Amino acid sequence: MKLTVLGCSGSIPGPDSPASGYLLEAGGTRIVLDLGNGTLGTLQRFADPFQVDALLLSHLHPDHCADVGALTVLRRYHPDPPRDPVQRRLPVLAPPEAPERLAALYAPSAAERAGTDLSDVYEFRPPPEEPVHIGPFEVRAFPVTHVCPTWGFRIAAEGRVLAYTGDTGPCAELTELARGADVLLSEASWADFAEAPDGLHLSGRQAAEAADAAGARQLLLTHVQPWVEGRAVLEEARERFASAELVEAGRTYTV
């Protein structure tokens, strides 16, 4: 399984990275996890967006889904789209309110928001809390703790397992999500501090504790906010979990 980081900046795009987005490839199948601000541009360096087989959205904050608006433009107006109309409808596994929220994002005006329909380009499905298959990938979603409905994804293919937290605060579901995973791709928005808000994000230390509790083999840290020193986040994670690494936008990792 190959993981390419399209963007890894937390909360907003940063000077060196778009917001959250990740491309997973196995056996000729491609899925994208989140598509935050700026990630569609990076995606085009690594894959034809029409050759993506599914889009998984952990939640509907802009830093995880804003580029769906741009993707809609591409899929509707590209001069050479796939001829098969079924192939033009991208499966999107996302929170239940995604059809309405993403239609509002794309709508040309407030007056036309109610009449905007994206079903010609997307096939919306809820996050699968029971395993589903997309080509060689087995995907299962786990609800996690955040300020809006949010899911992490556990994805298996070719005998390997990647667990992706999405955005989350500490919660028991992280252990099941990442249990025995080869790679835990975990948000770590900041270095630990006493006044950190509850149920919003993980620190580097908390991401490491989640990886350790789940028995994950490797921890990849992402979603560090651009005003936070990434080295400090990594150092506190490595104090608890030695196999921790800070991801970089545009880099590819083998799971």
XYZ file of N, CA and C in Angstrom:
765
model
N 0.855 -1.177 0.000
C 0.000 0.000 0.000
C 0.900 1.238 0.000
N 0.595 2.184 -0.874
C 1.388 3.407 -0.993
C 0.565 4.598 -0.522
N 1.146 5.412 0.344
C 0.502 6.594 0.900
C 1.254 7.826 0.433
N 0.548 8.742 -0.227
C 1.139 10.013 -0.636
C 0.425 11.137 0.107
N 1.203 11.995 0.737
C 0.646 13.109 1.501
C 0.408 14.274 0.546
N -0.856 14.582 0.289
C -1.214 15.711 -0.566
C -1.117 17.024 0.209
N -1.379 16.963 1.491
C -1.297 18.117 2.367
C -1.387 17.666 3.800
N -0.736 18.391 4.690
C -0.687 17.955 6.094
C -0.746 19.113 7.073
N -1.098 20.304 6.606
C -1.167 21.453 7.498
C -2.483 21.437 8.271
N -2.419 21.704 9.563
C -3.605 21.634 10.402
C -4.402 22.921 10.419
N -5.711 22.799 10.306
C -6.679 23.891 10.446
C -6.727 24.835 9.249
N -5.590 25.209 8.693
C -5.530 26.055 7.502
C -4.349 25.594 6.652
N -4.313 25.938 5.357
C -3.086 25.691 4.595
C -1.936 26.487 5.194
N -0.739 25.934 5.124
C 0.436 26.625 5.626
C 1.330 27.080 4.493
N 2.423 27.748 4.787
C 3.324 28.226 3.737
C 4.013 27.111 2.972
N 4.087 25.923 3.564
C 4.794 24.813 2.923
C 3.895 23.630 2.599
N 2.601 23.752 2.860
C 1.729 22.601 2.653
C 0.277 23.027 2.528
N -0.485 22.358 1.643
C -1.939 22.482 1.707
C -2.456 21.907 3.024
N -3.766 22.001 3.213
C -4.402 21.386 4.379
C -4.458 19.866 4.181
N -5.344 19.186 4.881
C -5.296 17.720 4.947
C -5.789 17.034 3.683
N -5.000 16.062 3.214
C -5.404 15.217 2.105
C -4.363 14.135 1.872
N -4.822 12.915 1.545
C -3.919 11.775 1.429
C -4.400 10.854 0.317
N -3.472 10.395 -0.496
C -3.758 9.460 -1.583
C -3.239 8.087 -1.191
N -4.123 7.084 -1.251
C -3.738 5.693 -0.985
C -3.878 4.888 -2.265
N -2.875 4.060 -2.583
C -2.885 3.259 -3.800
C -2.516 1.814 -3.471
N -3.253 0.890 -4.074
C -2.957 -0.531 -3.938
C -3.629 -1.266 -5.086
N -2.894 -2.146 -5.746
C -3.471 -2.992 -6.789
C -4.163 -2.231 -7.896
N -3.666 -1.035 -8.226
C -4.270 -0.252 -9.293
C -5.478 0.564 -8.880
N -5.880 0.498 -7.610
C -7.012 1.264 -7.090
C -6.487 2.445 -6.280
N -7.164 3.583 -6.410
C -6.766 4.798 -5.698
C -7.950 5.329 -4.887
N -7.693 5.618 -3.636
C -8.687 6.314 -2.824
C -8.028 7.532 -2.198
N -8.811 8.567 -1.972
C -8.320 9.797 -1.351
C -9.006 9.965 -0.008
N -8.204 10.234 1.029
C -8.709 10.514 2.367
C -8.650 12.018 2.575
N -9.787 12.654 2.646
C -9.923 14.092 2.839
C -9.353 14.863 1.643
N -9.897 16.070 1.453
C -9.510 16.894 0.310
C -9.619 18.363 0.731
N -8.716 18.739 1.632
C -8.738 20.086 2.185
C -8.180 21.130 1.239
N -8.138 22.370 1.719
C -7.734 23.510 0.896
C -6.387 23.261 0.209
N -6.367 23.305 -1.104
C -5.127 23.206 -1.868
C -4.712 21.813 -2.280
N -5.394 20.781 -1.787
C -4.923 19.418 -2.038
C -5.214 18.925 -3.456
N -6.236 19.474 -4.122
C -6.523 19.031 -5.482
C -5.354 19.339 -6.413
N -4.679 20.457 -6.191
C -3.509 20.779 -6.997
C -2.420 19.743 -6.838
N -2.118 19.357 -5.598
C -1.095 18.343 -5.364
C -1.515 16.997 -5.931
N -2.790 16.635 -5.794
C -3.273 15.365 -6.314
C -2.939 15.211 -7.788
N -3.061 16.297 -8.565
C -2.828 16.211 -10.005
C -1.367 15.927 -10.353
N -0.453 16.110 -9.394
C 0.942 15.731 -9.616
C 1.127 14.220 -9.561
N 0.217 13.516 -8.884
C 0.412 12.094 -8.619
C -0.621 11.191 -9.286
N -1.784 11.720 -9.641
C -2.842 10.884 -10.211
C -3.821 11.749 -10.984
N -4.406 11.177 -12.017
C -5.509 11.813 -12.724
C -6.718 11.786 -11.799
N -7.300 12.932 -11.450
C -8.453 12.905 -10.542
C -9.601 12.045 -11.044
N -9.721 11.845 -12.360
C -10.766 10.963 -12.873
C -10.442 9.491 -12.625
N -9.208 9.193 -12.249
C -8.815 7.814 -11.975
C -8.827 7.493 -10.483
N -9.365 8.402 -9.672
C -9.584 8.111 -8.254
C -10.862 7.303 -8.127
N -10.818 6.234 -7.344
C -11.946 5.310 -7.253
C -12.915 5.634 -6.120
N -12.494 6.417 -5.148
C -13.395 6.822 -4.060
C -12.748 7.950 -3.278
N -13.580 8.779 -2.678
C -13.155 9.852 -1.788
C -13.775 9.600 -0.424
N -12.952 9.608 0.619
C -13.413 9.413 1.989
C -13.202 10.717 2.753
N -14.269 11.263 3.311
C -14.184 12.502 4.073
C -14.423 12.208 5.547
N -13.435 12.536 6.369
C -13.568 12.266 7.803
C -14.606 13.175 8.449
N -14.668 14.438 7.991
C -15.658 15.384 8.488
C -15.690 16.578 7.547
N -16.512 17.562 7.856
C -16.817 18.593 6.881
C -16.279 19.974 7.260
N -15.183 20.025 7.985
C -14.487 21.287 8.167
C -13.692 21.609 6.901
N -13.563 22.895 6.543
C -12.940 23.238 5.260
C -11.547 22.675 5.052
N -10.753 22.572 6.119
C -9.393 22.062 5.927
C -9.370 20.572 5.611
N -10.553 19.944 5.555
C -10.643 18.534 5.171
C -11.524 18.295 3.950
N -12.247 19.330 3.488
C -13.162 19.083 2.359
C -13.311 20.247 1.391
N -12.624 21.368 1.612
C -12.873 22.560 0.798
C -12.641 22.331 -0.688
N -11.667 21.486 -1.048
C -11.363 21.304 -2.468
C -12.353 20.395 -3.189
N -13.373 19.904 -2.486
C -14.452 19.201 -3.183
C -15.154 20.174 -4.137
N -15.232 21.443 -3.768
C -15.814 22.427 -4.677
C -15.041 22.502 -5.980
N -13.712 22.562 -5.896
C -12.882 22.596 -7.098
C -12.971 21.284 -7.872
N -13.040 20.169 -7.156
C -13.162 18.876 -7.823
C -14.474 18.781 -8.597
N -15.526 19.383 -8.068
C -16.810 19.391 -8.771
C -16.684 20.133 -10.098
N -16.009 21.257 -10.097
C -15.785 22.003 -11.344
C -15.049 21.125 -12.359
N -13.992 20.462 -11.900
C -13.219 19.613 -12.801
C -14.076 18.492 -13.376
N -14.838 17.834 -12.510
C -15.594 16.667 -12.967
C -16.784 17.056 -13.842
N -17.283 18.283 -13.697
C -18.404 18.716 -14.538
C -17.955 19.329 -15.852
N -16.836 20.046 -15.845
C -16.521 20.897 -16.983
C -15.224 20.547 -17.705
N -14.522 19.519 -17.267
C -13.320 19.110 -17.996
C -13.705 18.755 -19.432
N -12.935 19.204 -20.426
C -13.333 18.955 -21.828
C -13.228 17.499 -22.263
N -12.541 16.666 -21.489
C -12.381 15.268 -21.893
C -12.666 14.348 -20.704
N -13.909 14.325 -20.213
C -14.239 13.467 -19.071
C -14.404 12.015 -19.523
N -14.498 11.083 -18.575
C -14.782 9.696 -18.955
C -16.095 9.605 -19.724
N -16.133 8.745 -20.716
C -17.344 8.606 -21.520
C -18.441 7.853 -20.772
N -18.050 6.959 -19.890
C -19.012 6.176 -19.131
C -19.608 7.055 -18.036
N -20.906 7.360 -18.060
C -21.486 8.242 -17.029
C -21.382 7.659 -15.632
N -21.357 6.318 -15.507
C -21.204 5.711 -14.188
C -19.830 6.046 -13.626
N -18.807 6.015 -14.473
C -17.452 6.318 -14.040
C -17.318 7.772 -13.605
N -18.172 8.647 -14.115
C -18.103 10.063 -13.756
C -18.659 10.323 -12.369
N -19.424 9.380 -11.793
C -19.985 9.573 -10.453
C -19.029 8.946 -9.434
N -18.289 9.802 -8.761
C -17.292 9.356 -7.804
C -17.969 8.961 -6.489
N -17.737 7.749 -5.979
C -18.254 7.415 -4.649
C -17.600 8.290 -3.577
N -18.428 8.916 -2.741
C -17.945 9.763 -1.654
C -18.516 9.225 -0.357
N -17.648 8.708 0.503
C -18.050 8.196 1.811
C -17.832 9.324 2.805
N -18.928 9.870 3.331
C -18.837 11.128 4.068
C -19.981 11.235 5.058
N -19.885 12.177 6.005
C -20.977 12.381 6.960
C -22.310 12.596 6.259
N -23.413 12.226 6.913
C -24.732 12.263 6.262
C -25.125 13.607 5.674
N -24.674 14.705 6.262
C -25.065 16.016 5.737
C -24.201 16.477 4.568
N -23.279 15.629 4.100
C -22.363 16.026 3.028
C -23.062 16.478 1.747
N -24.106 15.796 1.253
C -24.722 16.269 0.002
C -25.185 17.716 0.080
N -25.801 18.102 1.182
C -26.293 19.471 1.323
C -25.154 20.456 1.589
N -24.237 20.084 2.454
C -23.138 20.991 2.801
C -22.231 21.255 1.601
N -21.915 20.202 0.847
C -21.011 20.370 -0.295
C -21.725 21.035 -1.471
N -23.028 20.837 -1.582
C -23.799 21.578 -2.592
C -23.776 23.067 -2.272
N -23.904 23.425 -0.992
C -23.843 24.827 -0.603
C -22.470 25.417 -0.892
N -21.424 24.614 -0.698
C -20.069 25.063 -1.021
C -19.936 25.394 -2.498
N -20.557 24.585 -3.339
C -20.431 24.741 -4.788
C -21.428 25.737 -5.376
N -22.550 25.973 -4.712
C -23.645 26.772 -5.280
C -23.165 28.133 -5.759
N -23.628 28.586 -6.933
C -23.168 29.867 -7.476
C -23.640 31.079 -6.697
N -24.711 30.940 -5.923
C -25.200 32.049 -5.110
C -26.053 31.493 -3.993
N -26.306 32.324 -2.976
C -27.155 31.886 -1.875
C -28.554 31.560 -2.362
N -29.039 32.304 -3.338
C -30.392 32.078 -3.850
C -30.516 30.721 -4.532
N -29.427 30.225 -5.097
C -29.476 28.966 -5.835
C -29.007 27.771 -5.007
N -28.680 28.013 -3.747
C -28.126 26.943 -2.918
C -29.092 25.770 -2.790
N -30.370 26.052 -2.545
C -31.336 24.978 -2.310
C -31.510 24.099 -3.539
N -31.316 24.654 -4.732
C -31.518 23.873 -5.943
C -30.273 23.223 -6.495
N -29.153 23.375 -5.803
C -27.899 22.794 -6.288
C -27.834 21.318 -5.923
N -27.551 20.496 -6.920
C -27.516 19.040 -6.741
C -26.219 18.523 -7.335
N -25.489 17.715 -6.577
C -24.204 17.189 -7.033
C -24.277 15.722 -7.425
N -25.483 15.164 -7.535
C -25.611 13.726 -7.764
C -25.180 13.293 -9.153
N -24.976 14.243 -10.063
C -24.465 13.854 -11.380
C -22.974 13.534 -11.339
N -22.266 14.025 -10.315
C -20.825 13.787 -10.242
C -20.405 12.952 -9.029
N -21.259 12.867 -8.016
C -20.910 12.106 -6.816
C -22.018 11.131 -6.437
N -21.598 10.000 -5.901
C -22.510 9.045 -5.281
C -22.209 9.054 -3.784
N -23.031 9.737 -3.024
C -22.773 9.895 -1.594
C -23.202 8.649 -0.824
N -22.340 8.229 0.086
C -22.612 7.095 0.964
C -22.190 7.483 2.376
N -22.827 6.925 3.404
C -22.413 7.254 4.779
C -21.099 6.574 5.126
N -20.396 7.063 6.136
C -19.178 6.378 6.586
C -19.505 4.943 6.974
N -18.756 3.976 6.467
C -19.119 2.571 6.700
C -18.627 2.059 8.054
N -19.538 1.952 8.996
C -19.146 1.435 10.311
C -19.080 -0.085 10.333
N -19.477 -0.719 9.224
C -19.180 -2.129 8.955
C -18.277 -2.151 7.725
N -17.358 -3.111 7.614
C -16.386 -3.087 6.521
C -17.041 -3.116 5.137
N -16.506 -2.311 4.222
C -16.893 -2.325 2.813
C -15.622 -2.451 1.988
N -15.783 -2.884 0.731
C -14.630 -3.090 -0.125
C -14.649 -2.120 -1.298
N -13.493 -1.529 -1.565
C -13.260 -0.680 -2.738
C -12.025 -1.251 -3.418
N -12.231 -2.025 -4.477
C -11.114 -2.749 -5.062
C -10.464 -3.620 -4.004
N -9.134 -3.556 -3.849
C -8.472 -4.383 -2.838
C -8.563 -3.831 -1.427
N -9.122 -2.635 -1.270
C -9.190 -2.004 0.045
C -10.422 -2.464 0.825
N -10.211 -2.793 2.084
C -11.318 -2.965 3.026
C -11.340 -1.743 3.932
N -12.470 -1.062 3.979
C -12.581 0.211 4.679
C -13.629 0.099 5.776
N -13.282 0.586 6.951
C -14.237 0.673 8.041
C -14.059 2.016 8.740
N -15.157 2.646 9.117
C -15.129 3.954 9.762
C -15.444 3.822 11.253
N -14.772 4.640 12.049
C -14.974 4.662 13.494
C -15.304 6.089 13.925
N -16.443 6.324 14.572
C -16.722 7.677 15.073
C -15.702 8.067 16.132
N -15.205 9.282 16.032
C -14.225 9.780 16.992
C -14.733 11.096 17.586
N -13.990 11.635 18.544
C -14.424 12.808 19.296
C -13.887 14.092 18.667
N -14.801 14.945 18.209
C -14.427 16.243 17.661
C -15.616 17.175 17.894
N -15.564 18.380 17.362
C -16.640 19.344 17.596
C -17.774 19.227 16.583
N -17.665 18.280 15.678
C -18.727 17.982 14.720
C -18.659 16.493 14.430
N -19.676 15.894 13.788
C -19.604 14.464 13.475
C -18.358 14.144 12.644
N -17.545 13.236 13.158
C -16.234 12.944 12.564
C -15.954 11.454 12.687
N -15.304 10.915 11.644
C -14.942 9.504 11.627
C -13.462 9.353 11.297
N -12.831 8.375 11.933
C -11.532 7.902 11.496
C -11.734 6.702 10.594
N -10.742 6.387 9.777
C -10.859 5.277 8.833
C -9.754 4.253 9.069
N -10.149 2.987 9.082
C -9.209 1.869 9.142
C -9.254 1.188 7.779
N -8.116 1.123 7.111
C -8.074 0.674 5.722
C -7.036 -0.432 5.595
N -7.480 -1.574 5.089
C -6.611 -2.733 4.926
C -6.486 -3.084 3.450
N -5.284 -3.461 3.036
C -5.041 -3.934 1.675
C -3.675 -4.596 1.635
N -3.569 -5.638 0.827
C -2.290 -6.318 0.596
C -1.626 -6.757 1.905
N -2.450 -7.162 2.868
C -1.930 -7.654 4.133
C -1.430 -6.584 5.078
N -1.728 -5.319 4.789
C -1.279 -4.213 5.626
C -2.475 -3.379 6.077
N -2.305 -2.647 7.159
C -3.392 -1.841 7.708
C -2.898 -0.422 7.983
N -3.639 0.548 7.465
C -3.441 1.961 7.785
C -4.643 2.441 8.576
N -4.410 3.109 9.696
C -5.476 3.752 10.454
C -5.265 5.257 10.381
N -6.329 5.983 10.044
C -6.276 7.447 9.925
C -7.268 8.046 10.903
N -6.798 8.949 11.754
C -7.653 9.453 12.825
C -8.664 10.495 12.364
N -8.430 11.176 11.211
C -9.171 12.402 10.983
C -8.816 13.380 12.091
N -9.728 14.270 12.451
C -9.521 15.165 13.591
C -10.208 14.570 14.807
N -9.515 14.567 15.927
C -10.086 13.952 17.119
C -9.369 14.423 18.367
N -10.088 14.446 19.455
C -9.470 14.512 20.762
C -9.250 13.095 21.272
N -8.633 12.932 22.429
C -8.453 11.593 22.995
C -9.803 10.915 23.200
N -9.910 9.650 22.803
C -11.147 8.894 22.998
C -10.844 7.406 22.898
N -11.706 6.600 23.500
C -11.491 5.150 23.519
C -11.519 4.551 22.123
N -12.262 5.161 21.210
C -12.398 4.601 19.857
C -11.067 4.563 19.109
N -10.112 5.418 19.493
C -8.821 5.415 18.803
C -8.100 4.082 18.958
N -8.269 3.437 20.108
C -7.593 2.154 20.328
C -8.115 1.097 19.366
N -9.427 1.030 19.193
C -9.993 0.050 18.270
C -9.662 0.415 16.818
N -9.720 1.691 16.501
C -9.384 2.142 15.151
C -7.984 1.703 14.746
N -7.037 1.840 15.641
C -5.626 1.626 15.304
C -5.065 0.309 15.807
N -5.913 -0.575 16.351
C -5.402 -1.791 16.979
C -4.557 -2.614 16.007
N -3.271 -2.794 16.334
C -2.369 -3.603 15.531
C -2.065 -3.043 14.160
N -2.373 -1.781 13.909
C -2.159 -1.206 12.572
C -0.667 -1.128 12.252
N -0.348 -1.320 10.981
C 1.037 -1.135 10.554
C 1.427 0.336 10.626
N 0.498 1.210 10.277
C 0.736 2.656 10.342
C -0.490 3.329 10.948
N -0.266 4.176 11.941
C -1.297 5.082 12.438
C -0.955 6.477 11.924
N -1.771 6.974 11.018
C -1.642 8.336 10.506
C -2.512 9.207 11.405
N -1.862 9.923 12.292
C -2.597 10.593 13.370
C -2.403 12.099 13.336
N -3.509 12.798 13.521
C -3.394 14.228 13.749
C -2.636 14.472 15.045
N -1.839 15.542 15.042
C -1.122 15.979 16.237
C -0.981 17.488 16.077
N -2.013 18.197 16.436
C -2.131 19.601 16.055
C -1.160 20.516 16.784
N -0.739 20.087 17.974
C 0.102 20.973 18.779
C 0.925 20.147 19.758
N 1.911 20.789 20.367
C 2.605 20.188 21.502
C 1.705 20.290 22.722
N 1.879 19.367 23.640
C 0.990 19.273 24.793
C 1.056 20.534 25.649
N -0.113 21.019 26.106
C -0.150 22.132 27.047
C -1.386 22.004 27.926
N -1.284 22.517 29.128
C -2.296 22.258 30.159
C -3.659 22.810 29.778
N -3.696 23.926 29.037
C -4.972 24.571 28.738
C -5.583 24.093 27.422
N -5.073 23.016 26.862
C -5.612 22.521 25.587
C -7.101 22.204 25.729
N -7.925 22.634 24.767
C -9.365 22.357 24.872
C -9.660 20.868 24.775
N -10.639 20.425 25.525
C -11.018 19.017 25.516
C -11.750 18.666 24.222
N -11.507 17.438 23.736
C -12.301 16.895 22.646
C -12.129 17.587 21.314
N -10.993 18.230 21.099
C -10.804 18.967 19.849
C -9.702 18.356 18.992
N -8.492 18.270 19.536
C -7.347 17.738 18.793
C -6.452 16.942 19.731
N -5.486 16.243 19.128
C -4.468 15.532 19.879
C -3.174 16.335 19.887
N -2.428 16.205 20.955
C -1.049 16.688 20.988
C -0.139 15.571 20.469
N 1.127 15.875 20.289
C 2.071 14.826 19.925
C 2.121 13.723 20.956
N 2.112 14.102 22.234
C 2.125 13.102 23.306
C 0.887 12.228 23.248
N -0.277 12.824 23.059
C -1.519 12.045 23.039
C -1.588 11.131 21.819
N -1.080 11.569 20.680
C -1.028 10.694 19.501
C -0.134 9.497 19.770
N 0.995 9.736 20.434
C 1.904 8.644 20.771
C 1.264 7.676 21.756
N 0.535 8.203 22.727
C -0.156 7.334 23.682
C -1.206 6.483 22.984
N -1.898 7.056 22.002
C -2.889 6.287 21.248
C -2.222 5.179 20.453
N -1.095 5.481 19.812
C -0.371 4.465 19.049
C 0.123 3.346 19.945
N 0.633 3.717 21.115
C 1.142 2.724 22.054
C 0.020 1.844 22.579
N -1.101 2.443 22.951
C -2.219 1.673 23.489
C -2.792 0.712 22.464
N -2.740 1.094 21.196
C -3.308 0.259 20.140
C -2.329 -0.787 19.615
N -1.078 -0.673 19.990
C -0.083 -1.609 19.472
C 0.240 -1.372 18.005
N 0.147 -0.117 17.569
C 0.511 0.211 16.186
C 2.025 0.073 16.025
N 2.454 -0.189 14.787
C 3.876 -0.391 14.532
C 4.606 0.912 14.210
N 3.927 1.819 13.529
C 4.551 3.085 13.155
C 3.533 4.199 13.327
N 4.020 5.376 13.728
C 3.174 6.546 13.922
C 3.627 7.639 12.968
N 2.726 8.068 12.092
C 2.982 9.204 11.216
C 2.139 10.372 11.711
N 2.792 11.455 12.066
C 2.125 12.623 12.638
C 1.784 13.619 11.533
N 0.561 14.130 11.577
C 0.104 15.073 10.566
C -0.777 16.124 11.224
N -1.261 17.096 10.413
C -2.201 18.119 10.876
C -1.592 19.046 11.921
N -0.272 19.232 11.890
C 0.352 20.213 12.775
C -0.010 21.607 12.266
N -0.517 22.435 13.145
C -0.938 23.774 12.739
C 0.280 24.614 12.351
N 0.147 25.493 11.351
C 1.326 26.193 10.831
C 1.981 27.149 11.811
N 1.290 27.520 12.892
C 1.902 28.389 13.902
C 2.530 27.584 15.043
N 2.550 26.252 14.886
C 3.120 25.360 15.897
C 4.464 24.834 15.389
N 5.435 24.675 16.283
C 6.738 24.118 15.925
C 6.634 22.598 15.817
N 6.732 22.101 14.586
C 6.581 20.672 14.343
C 7.603 19.830 15.071
N 8.819 20.341 15.205
C 9.867 19.577 15.891
C 9.479 19.297 17.340
N 8.842 20.237 17.990
C 8.421 20.025 19.383
C 7.351 18.946 19.470
N 6.439 18.925 18.492
C 5.406 17.891 18.456
C 6.044 16.520 18.275
N 7.001 16.427 17.364
C 7.673 15.147 17.116
C 8.477 14.690 18.325
N 9.197 15.588 18.946
C 10.041 15.197 20.077
C 9.218 14.650 21.230
N 8.082 15.268 21.545
C 7.292 14.748 22.662
C 6.630 13.424 22.288
N 6.313 13.232 20.995
C 5.757 11.944 20.573
C 6.800 10.841 20.717
N 8.036 11.117 20.326
C 9.087 10.096 20.387
C 9.476 9.735 21.813
N 9.190 10.588 22.774
C 9.449 10.238 24.174
C 8.581 9.064 24.601
N 7.413 8.914 23.965
C 6.487 7.831 24.333
C 6.468 6.724 23.290
N 6.741 7.066 22.023
C 6.626 6.096 20.932
C 7.775 6.359 19.964
N 8.767 5.484 19.985
C 10.012 5.747 19.254
C 9.815 5.798 17.745
N 8.893 4.973 17.216
C 8.709 4.897 15.760
C 7.714 5.944 15.283
N 8.037 7.197 15.591
C 7.185 8.320 15.186
C 7.927 9.171 14.163
N 7.177 9.701 13.216
C 7.753 10.528 12.157
C 6.756 11.625 11.800
N 7.267 12.789 11.455
C 6.441 13.910 11.020
C 6.345 13.874 9.502
N 5.118 13.795 8.959
C 4.982 13.672 7.512
C 5.294 15.001 6.823
N 5.547 14.917 5.505
C 5.813 16.091 4.696
C 4.903 16.061 3.470
N 4.398 17.214 3.097
C 3.549 17.308 1.904
C 4.347 16.934 0.661
N 3.711 16.139 -0.212
C 4.341 15.708 -1.439
C 5.205 14.469 -1.304
N 5.348 13.945 -0.112
C 6.182 12.759 0.090
C 5.321 11.501 0.068
N 5.897 10.411 -0.412
C 5.214 9.121 -0.470
C 5.825 8.157 0.529
N 4.967 7.413 1.214
C 5.393 6.440 2.238
C 4.852 5.074 1.858
N 5.588 4.028 2.199
C 5.120 2.662 2.010
C 4.549 2.150 3.314
N 3.318 1.657 3.255
C 2.673 1.110 4.444
C 2.958 -0.383 4.507
